[in-house]
Short mmCIF file of C-alpha atoms in Angstrom, two decimals:
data_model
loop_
_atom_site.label_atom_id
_atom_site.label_comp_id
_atom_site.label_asym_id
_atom_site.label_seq_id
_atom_site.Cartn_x
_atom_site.Cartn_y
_atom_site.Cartn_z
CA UNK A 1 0.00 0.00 0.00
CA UNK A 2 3.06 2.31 0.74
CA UNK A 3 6.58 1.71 -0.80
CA UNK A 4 9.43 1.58 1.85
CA UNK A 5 10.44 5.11 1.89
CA UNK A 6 7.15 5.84 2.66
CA UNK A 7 6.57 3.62 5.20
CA UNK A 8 10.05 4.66 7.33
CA UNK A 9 7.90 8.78 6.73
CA UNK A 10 4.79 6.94 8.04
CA UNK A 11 7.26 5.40 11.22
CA UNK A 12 9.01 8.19 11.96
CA UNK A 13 5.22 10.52 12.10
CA UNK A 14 3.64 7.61 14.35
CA UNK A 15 6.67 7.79 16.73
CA UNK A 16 6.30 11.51 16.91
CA UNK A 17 2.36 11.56 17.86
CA UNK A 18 3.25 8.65 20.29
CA UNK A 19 5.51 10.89 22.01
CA UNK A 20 2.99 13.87 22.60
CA UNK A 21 0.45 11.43 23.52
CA UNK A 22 2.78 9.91 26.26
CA UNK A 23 4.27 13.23 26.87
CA UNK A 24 0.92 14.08 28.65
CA UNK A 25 1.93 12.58 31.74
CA UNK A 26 5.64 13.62 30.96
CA UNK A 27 6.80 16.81 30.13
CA UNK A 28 10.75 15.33 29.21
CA UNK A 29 8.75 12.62 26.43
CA UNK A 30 6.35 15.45 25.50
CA UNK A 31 9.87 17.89 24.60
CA UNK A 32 11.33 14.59 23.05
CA UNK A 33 8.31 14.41 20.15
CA UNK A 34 8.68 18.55 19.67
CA UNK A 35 12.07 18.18 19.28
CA UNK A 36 12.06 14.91 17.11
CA UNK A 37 8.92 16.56 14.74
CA UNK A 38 11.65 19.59 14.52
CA UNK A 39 14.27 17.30 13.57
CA UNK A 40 11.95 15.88 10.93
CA UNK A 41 10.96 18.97 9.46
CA UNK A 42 14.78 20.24 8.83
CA UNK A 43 16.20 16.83 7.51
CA UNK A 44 13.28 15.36 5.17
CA UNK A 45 12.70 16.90 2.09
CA UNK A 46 9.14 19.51 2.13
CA UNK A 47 7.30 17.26 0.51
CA UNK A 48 8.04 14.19 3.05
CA UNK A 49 7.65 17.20 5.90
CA UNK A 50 4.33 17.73 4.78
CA UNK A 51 3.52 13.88 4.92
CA UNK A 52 4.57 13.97 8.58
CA UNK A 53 2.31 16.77 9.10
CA UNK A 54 -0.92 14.94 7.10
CA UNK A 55 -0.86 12.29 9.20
CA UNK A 56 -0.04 14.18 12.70
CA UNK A 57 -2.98 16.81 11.52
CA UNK A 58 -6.46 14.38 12.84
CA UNK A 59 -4.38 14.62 16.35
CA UNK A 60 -3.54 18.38 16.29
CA UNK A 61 -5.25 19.54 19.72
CA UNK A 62 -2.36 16.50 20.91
CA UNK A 63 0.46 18.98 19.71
CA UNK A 64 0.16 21.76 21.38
CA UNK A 65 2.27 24.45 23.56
CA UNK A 66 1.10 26.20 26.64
CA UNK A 67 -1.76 23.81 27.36
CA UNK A 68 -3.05 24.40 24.20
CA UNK A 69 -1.95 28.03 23.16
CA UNK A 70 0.48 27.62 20.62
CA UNK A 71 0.14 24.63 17.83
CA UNK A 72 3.49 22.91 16.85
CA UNK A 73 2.28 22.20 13.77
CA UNK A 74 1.85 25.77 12.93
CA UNK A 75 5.21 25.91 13.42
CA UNK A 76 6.78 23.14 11.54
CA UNK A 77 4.58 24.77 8.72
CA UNK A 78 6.28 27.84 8.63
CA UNK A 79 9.51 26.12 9.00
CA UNK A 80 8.38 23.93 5.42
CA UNK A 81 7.14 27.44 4.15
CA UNK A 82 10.52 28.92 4.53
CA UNK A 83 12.44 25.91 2.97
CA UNK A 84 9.92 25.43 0.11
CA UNK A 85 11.06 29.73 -0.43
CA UNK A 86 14.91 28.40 -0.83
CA UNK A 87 13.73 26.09 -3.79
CA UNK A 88 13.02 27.27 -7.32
CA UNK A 89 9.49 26.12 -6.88
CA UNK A 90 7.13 28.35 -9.24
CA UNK A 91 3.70 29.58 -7.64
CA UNK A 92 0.91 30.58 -10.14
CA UNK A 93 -0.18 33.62 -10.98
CA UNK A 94 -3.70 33.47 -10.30
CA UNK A 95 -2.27 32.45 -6.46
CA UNK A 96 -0.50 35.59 -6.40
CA UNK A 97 -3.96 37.25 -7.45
CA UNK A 98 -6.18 35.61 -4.72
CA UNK A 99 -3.54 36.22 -2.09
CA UNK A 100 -3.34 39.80 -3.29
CA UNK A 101 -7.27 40.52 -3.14
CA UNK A 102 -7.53 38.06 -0.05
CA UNK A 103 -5.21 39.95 1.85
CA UNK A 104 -6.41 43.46 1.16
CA UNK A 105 -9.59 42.57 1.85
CA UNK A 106 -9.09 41.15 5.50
CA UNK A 107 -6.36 44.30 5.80
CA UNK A 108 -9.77 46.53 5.32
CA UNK A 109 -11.59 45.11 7.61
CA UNK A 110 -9.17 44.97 10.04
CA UNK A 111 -8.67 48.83 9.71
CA UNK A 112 -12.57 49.16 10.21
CA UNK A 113 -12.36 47.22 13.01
CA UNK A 114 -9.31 48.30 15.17
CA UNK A 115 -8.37 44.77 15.18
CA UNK A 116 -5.34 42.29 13.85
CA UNK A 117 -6.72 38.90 14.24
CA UNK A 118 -8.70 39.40 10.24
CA UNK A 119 -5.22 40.13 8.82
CA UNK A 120 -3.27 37.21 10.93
CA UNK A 121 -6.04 34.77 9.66
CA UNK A 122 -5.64 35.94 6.13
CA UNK A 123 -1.91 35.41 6.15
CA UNK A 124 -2.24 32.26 7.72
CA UNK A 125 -4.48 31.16 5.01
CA UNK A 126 -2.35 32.59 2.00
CA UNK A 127 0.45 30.52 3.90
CA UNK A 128 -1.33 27.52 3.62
CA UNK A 129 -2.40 27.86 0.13
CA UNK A 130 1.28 28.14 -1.19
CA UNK A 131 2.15 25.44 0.77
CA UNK A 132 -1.11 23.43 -0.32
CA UNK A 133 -0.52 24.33 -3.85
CA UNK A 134 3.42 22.82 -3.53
CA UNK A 135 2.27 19.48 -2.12
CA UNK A 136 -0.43 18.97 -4.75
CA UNK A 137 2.25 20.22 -7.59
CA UNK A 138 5.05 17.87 -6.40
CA UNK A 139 2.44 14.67 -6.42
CA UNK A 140 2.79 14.95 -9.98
CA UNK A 141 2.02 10.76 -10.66
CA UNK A 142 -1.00 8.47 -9.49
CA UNK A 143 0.60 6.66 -7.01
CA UNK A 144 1.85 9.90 -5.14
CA UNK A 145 -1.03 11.63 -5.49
CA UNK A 146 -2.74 8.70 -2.94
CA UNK A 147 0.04 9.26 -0.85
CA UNK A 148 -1.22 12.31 0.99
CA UNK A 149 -4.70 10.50 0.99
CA UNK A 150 -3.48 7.62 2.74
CA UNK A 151 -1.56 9.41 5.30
CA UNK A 152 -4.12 11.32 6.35
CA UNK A 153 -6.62 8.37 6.57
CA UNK A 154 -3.97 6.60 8.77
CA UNK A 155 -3.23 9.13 10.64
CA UNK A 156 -6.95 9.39 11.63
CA UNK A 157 -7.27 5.57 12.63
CA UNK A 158 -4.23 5.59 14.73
CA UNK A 159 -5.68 8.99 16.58
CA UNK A 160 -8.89 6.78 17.21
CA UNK A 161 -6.26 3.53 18.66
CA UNK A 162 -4.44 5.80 20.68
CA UNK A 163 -7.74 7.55 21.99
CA UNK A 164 -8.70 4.36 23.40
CA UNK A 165 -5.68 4.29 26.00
CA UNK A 166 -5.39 8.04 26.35
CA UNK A 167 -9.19 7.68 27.95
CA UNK A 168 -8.72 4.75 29.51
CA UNK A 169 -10.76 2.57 27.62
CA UNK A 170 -14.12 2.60 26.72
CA UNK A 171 -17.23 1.08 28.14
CA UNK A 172 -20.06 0.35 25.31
CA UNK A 173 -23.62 0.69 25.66
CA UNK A 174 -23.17 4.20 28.16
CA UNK A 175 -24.28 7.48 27.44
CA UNK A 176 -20.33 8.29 27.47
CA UNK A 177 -18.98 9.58 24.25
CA UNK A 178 -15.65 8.29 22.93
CA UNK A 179 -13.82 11.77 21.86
CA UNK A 180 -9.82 10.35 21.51
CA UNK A 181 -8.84 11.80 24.74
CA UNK A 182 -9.69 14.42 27.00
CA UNK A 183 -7.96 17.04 24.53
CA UNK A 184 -10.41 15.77 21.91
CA UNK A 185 -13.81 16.63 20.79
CA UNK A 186 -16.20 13.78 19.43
CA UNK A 187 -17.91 15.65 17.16
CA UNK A 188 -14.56 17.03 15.32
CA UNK A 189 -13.07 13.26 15.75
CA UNK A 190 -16.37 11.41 14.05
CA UNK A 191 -16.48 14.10 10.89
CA UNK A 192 -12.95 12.68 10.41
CA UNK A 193 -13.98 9.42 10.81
CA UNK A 194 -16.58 9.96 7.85
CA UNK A 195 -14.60 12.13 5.83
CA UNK A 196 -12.17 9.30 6.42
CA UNK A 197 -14.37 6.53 4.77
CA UNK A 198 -15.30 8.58 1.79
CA UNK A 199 -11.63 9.33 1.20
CA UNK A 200 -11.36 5.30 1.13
CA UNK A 201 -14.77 4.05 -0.53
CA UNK A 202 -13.10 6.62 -3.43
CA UNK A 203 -10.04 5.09 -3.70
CA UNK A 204 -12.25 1.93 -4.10
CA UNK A 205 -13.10 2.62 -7.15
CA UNK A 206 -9.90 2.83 -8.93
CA UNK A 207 -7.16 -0.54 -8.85
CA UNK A 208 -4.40 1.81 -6.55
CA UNK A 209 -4.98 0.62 -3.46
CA UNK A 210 -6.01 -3.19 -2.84
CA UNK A 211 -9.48 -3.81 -1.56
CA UNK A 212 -8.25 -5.73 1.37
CA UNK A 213 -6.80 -2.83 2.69
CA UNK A 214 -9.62 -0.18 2.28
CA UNK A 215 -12.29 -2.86 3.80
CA UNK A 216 -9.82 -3.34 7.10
CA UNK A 217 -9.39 0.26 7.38
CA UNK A 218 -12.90 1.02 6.69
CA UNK A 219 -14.09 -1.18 9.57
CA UNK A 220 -11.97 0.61 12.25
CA UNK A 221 -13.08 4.08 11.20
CA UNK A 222 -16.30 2.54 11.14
CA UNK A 223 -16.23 1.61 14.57
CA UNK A 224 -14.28 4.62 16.09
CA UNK A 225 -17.41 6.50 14.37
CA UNK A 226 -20.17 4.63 15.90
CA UNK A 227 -18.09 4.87 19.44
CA UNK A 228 -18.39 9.09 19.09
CA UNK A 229 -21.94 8.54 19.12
CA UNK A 230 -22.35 11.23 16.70
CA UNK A 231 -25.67 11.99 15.12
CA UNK A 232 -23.61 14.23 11.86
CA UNK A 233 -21.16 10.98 11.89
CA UNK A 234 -25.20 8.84 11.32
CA UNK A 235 -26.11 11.36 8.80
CA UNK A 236 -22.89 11.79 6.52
CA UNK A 237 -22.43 7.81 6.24
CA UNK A 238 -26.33 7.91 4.94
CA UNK A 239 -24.63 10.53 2.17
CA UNK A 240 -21.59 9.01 1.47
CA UNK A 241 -23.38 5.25 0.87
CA UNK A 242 -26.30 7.24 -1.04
CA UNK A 243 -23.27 9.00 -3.28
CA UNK A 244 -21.28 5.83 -3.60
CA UNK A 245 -24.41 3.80 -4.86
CA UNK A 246 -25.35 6.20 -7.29
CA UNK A 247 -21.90 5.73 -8.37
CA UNK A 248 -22.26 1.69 -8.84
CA UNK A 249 -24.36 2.74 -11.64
CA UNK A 250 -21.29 2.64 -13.80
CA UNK A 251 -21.08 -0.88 -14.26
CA UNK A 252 -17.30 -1.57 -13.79
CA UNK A 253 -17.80 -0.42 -10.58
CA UNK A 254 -20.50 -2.56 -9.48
CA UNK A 255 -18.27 -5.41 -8.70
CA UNK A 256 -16.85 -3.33 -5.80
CA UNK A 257 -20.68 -2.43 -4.45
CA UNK A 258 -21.22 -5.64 -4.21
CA UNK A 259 -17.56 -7.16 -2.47
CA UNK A 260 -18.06 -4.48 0.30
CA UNK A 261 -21.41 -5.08 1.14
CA UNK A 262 -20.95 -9.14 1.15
CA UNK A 263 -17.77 -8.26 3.27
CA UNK A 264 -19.46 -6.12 5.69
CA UNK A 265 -22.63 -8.59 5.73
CA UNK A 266 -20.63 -11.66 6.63
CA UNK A 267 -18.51 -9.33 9.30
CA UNK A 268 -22.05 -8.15 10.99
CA UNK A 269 -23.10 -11.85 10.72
CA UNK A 270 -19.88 -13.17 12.83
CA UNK A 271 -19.70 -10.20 15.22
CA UNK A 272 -23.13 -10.77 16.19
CA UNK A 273 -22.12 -14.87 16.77
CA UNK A 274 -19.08 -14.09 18.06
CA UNK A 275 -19.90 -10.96 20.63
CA UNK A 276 -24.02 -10.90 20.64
CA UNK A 277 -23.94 -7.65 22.68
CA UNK A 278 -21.21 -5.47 20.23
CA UNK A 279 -23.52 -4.74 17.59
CA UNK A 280 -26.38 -3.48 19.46
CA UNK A 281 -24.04 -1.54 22.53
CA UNK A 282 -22.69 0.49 19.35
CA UNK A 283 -25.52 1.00 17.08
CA UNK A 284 -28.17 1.87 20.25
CA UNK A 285 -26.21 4.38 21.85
CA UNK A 286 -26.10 6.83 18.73
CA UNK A 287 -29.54 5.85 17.45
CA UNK A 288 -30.57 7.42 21.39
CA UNK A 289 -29.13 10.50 20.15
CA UNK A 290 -30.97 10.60 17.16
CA UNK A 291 -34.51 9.65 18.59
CA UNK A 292 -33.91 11.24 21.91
CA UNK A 293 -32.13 14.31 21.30
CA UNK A 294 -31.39 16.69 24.78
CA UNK A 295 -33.91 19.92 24.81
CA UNK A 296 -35.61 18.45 21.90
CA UNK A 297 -33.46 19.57 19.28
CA UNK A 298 -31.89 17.40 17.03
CA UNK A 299 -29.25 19.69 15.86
CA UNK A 300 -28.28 20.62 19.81
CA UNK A 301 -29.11 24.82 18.99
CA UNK A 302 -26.81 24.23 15.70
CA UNK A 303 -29.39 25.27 13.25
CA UNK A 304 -30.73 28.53 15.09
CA UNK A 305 -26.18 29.22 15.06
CA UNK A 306 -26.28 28.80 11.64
CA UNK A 307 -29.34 31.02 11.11
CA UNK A 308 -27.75 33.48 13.55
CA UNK A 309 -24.40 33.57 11.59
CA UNK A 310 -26.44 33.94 8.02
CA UNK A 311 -28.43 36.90 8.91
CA UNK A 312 -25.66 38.97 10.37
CA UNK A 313 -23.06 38.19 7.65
CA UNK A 314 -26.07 39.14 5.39
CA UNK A 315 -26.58 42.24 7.25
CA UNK A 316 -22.89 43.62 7.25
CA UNK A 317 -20.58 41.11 5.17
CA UNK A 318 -17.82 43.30 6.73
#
């Protein structure tokens, strides 16, 4: 699934979030991962940086400074920034325009505001999008464009294993909501979960990745997703199995439709023989939510925000 040099990247990023998540009982360990993701950042190449940083992104509340004040990635980024600068990598020039208008823009309404934070976010943003727009231009083949993809989707399954210890272990069938750690926040953790099995039931329909791999993967997002007891997590599977079927319609894709679902049938089948109680402790518990929603409100004062947020931007988009 990944070639060797990308599986020593893949090593080296694991050891790194193992050391933060350790390091919360240990300030000396915690140091150790800042100053090996440092050491990373100035040896590997930018590209292999930003790999590192893919995977270590579903954990970022983990890498922190300051209790949570300062984020190391942020850091690391500007560090890539800087040596992506030294290369004689080109940036478009419709970037330069959108960074340009993007920046003037927040710089107004900063000035109408008596206020920095606009500007800071903007230039944050314009950092990103160079840096976005070199890791997209450097995967430049099929097999390296997955790479990102895969790192990512990794990262997010071994943020959901190392959850598990960092709370203790979890109890099924309780009202208590896996979130990865006391750092963590279910709902942020399950719409990575989901975002996570699109990302995969994607790759499923091309011949770069092998099935066996996807399904395995699959079934531990799955189940770190049904832990958060998250309604959205409920509602975005519905959307991403409603997309995915319509997509079966092409009929060289309809032998995949129909592996998964005999793959997940027989693995509901022998989960039920196996552990009668696992099924139903992780399906009831967000199905609760769903039916029996606190104050009566589904969306938990969500769509009222939303409404909010619409009307005022509507009002005075500056």
């Amino acid at each position: 699934m990944i070639e060797k040099g990308g599986a020593k990247v893949l090593i080296l990023a694991a050891l790194i979030e193992l050391l933060f998540a350790l390091g919360q009982q240990n300030l000396i360990i915690s140091i150790s991962g800042f100053g090996l993701y440092l050491i990373v950042a100035f040896i590997l190449k930018p590209y292999e940086s930003l790999l590192v940083t893919t995977f270590l992104i579903p954990n970022q509340r983990l890498l922190t400074i300051g209790g949570g004040g300062i984020s190391i990635i942020n850091i690391i980024l500007i560090m890539i920034f800087l040596k992506i600068l030294f290369t004689r990598f080109k940036n478009p020039i419709q970037l330069k325009i959108v960074s340009i208008i993007m920046i003037f823009y927040c710089l107004l309404v900063s000035i109408i505001n008596f206020e920095l934070t606009t500007l800071l976010l903007a230039l944050k943003i314009v950092l990103l999008f160079y840096i976005l727009n070199y890791f997209v231009s450097k995967s430049i083949n099929e097999a390296t464009i997955i790479k990102p993809i895969l790192f990512f989707v990794l990262g997010v399954v071994f943020t959901g294993i190392i959850g598990i210890f960092l709370e203790g272990g979890v109890v099924l069938g309780t009202s208590e909501r896996y979130s990865g750690g006391d750092i963590n926040n279910a709902n942020i953790l399950s719409s990575q979960f989901s975002f996570s099995i699109a990302l995969l039931l994607i790759l499923g329909l091309t011949s770069l990745v092998k099935k066996k791999y996807i399904y395995i993967i699959m079934l531990f997002l799955f189940f770190f997703g049904l832990l958060t007891q998250s309604r959205s997590f409920l509602l975005s599977i519905v959307f991403i199995l409603l997309g995915y079927l319509l997509s079966l319609f092409k009929f060289r894709y309809l032998a995949n439709g129909i592996l998964i679902s005999i793959f997940f049938f027989f693995f509901i089948i022998a989960s039920d023989y196996y552990f009668p109680t696992l099924i139903e402790k992780l399906i009831n518990a967000p199905i609760d939510r769903v039916l029996n929603p606190k104050g009566g409100d589904v969306s938990s004062g969500r769509s009222a925000l939303w409404l909010s947020y619409l009307n005022a931007f509507l009002k005075d988009p500056l």
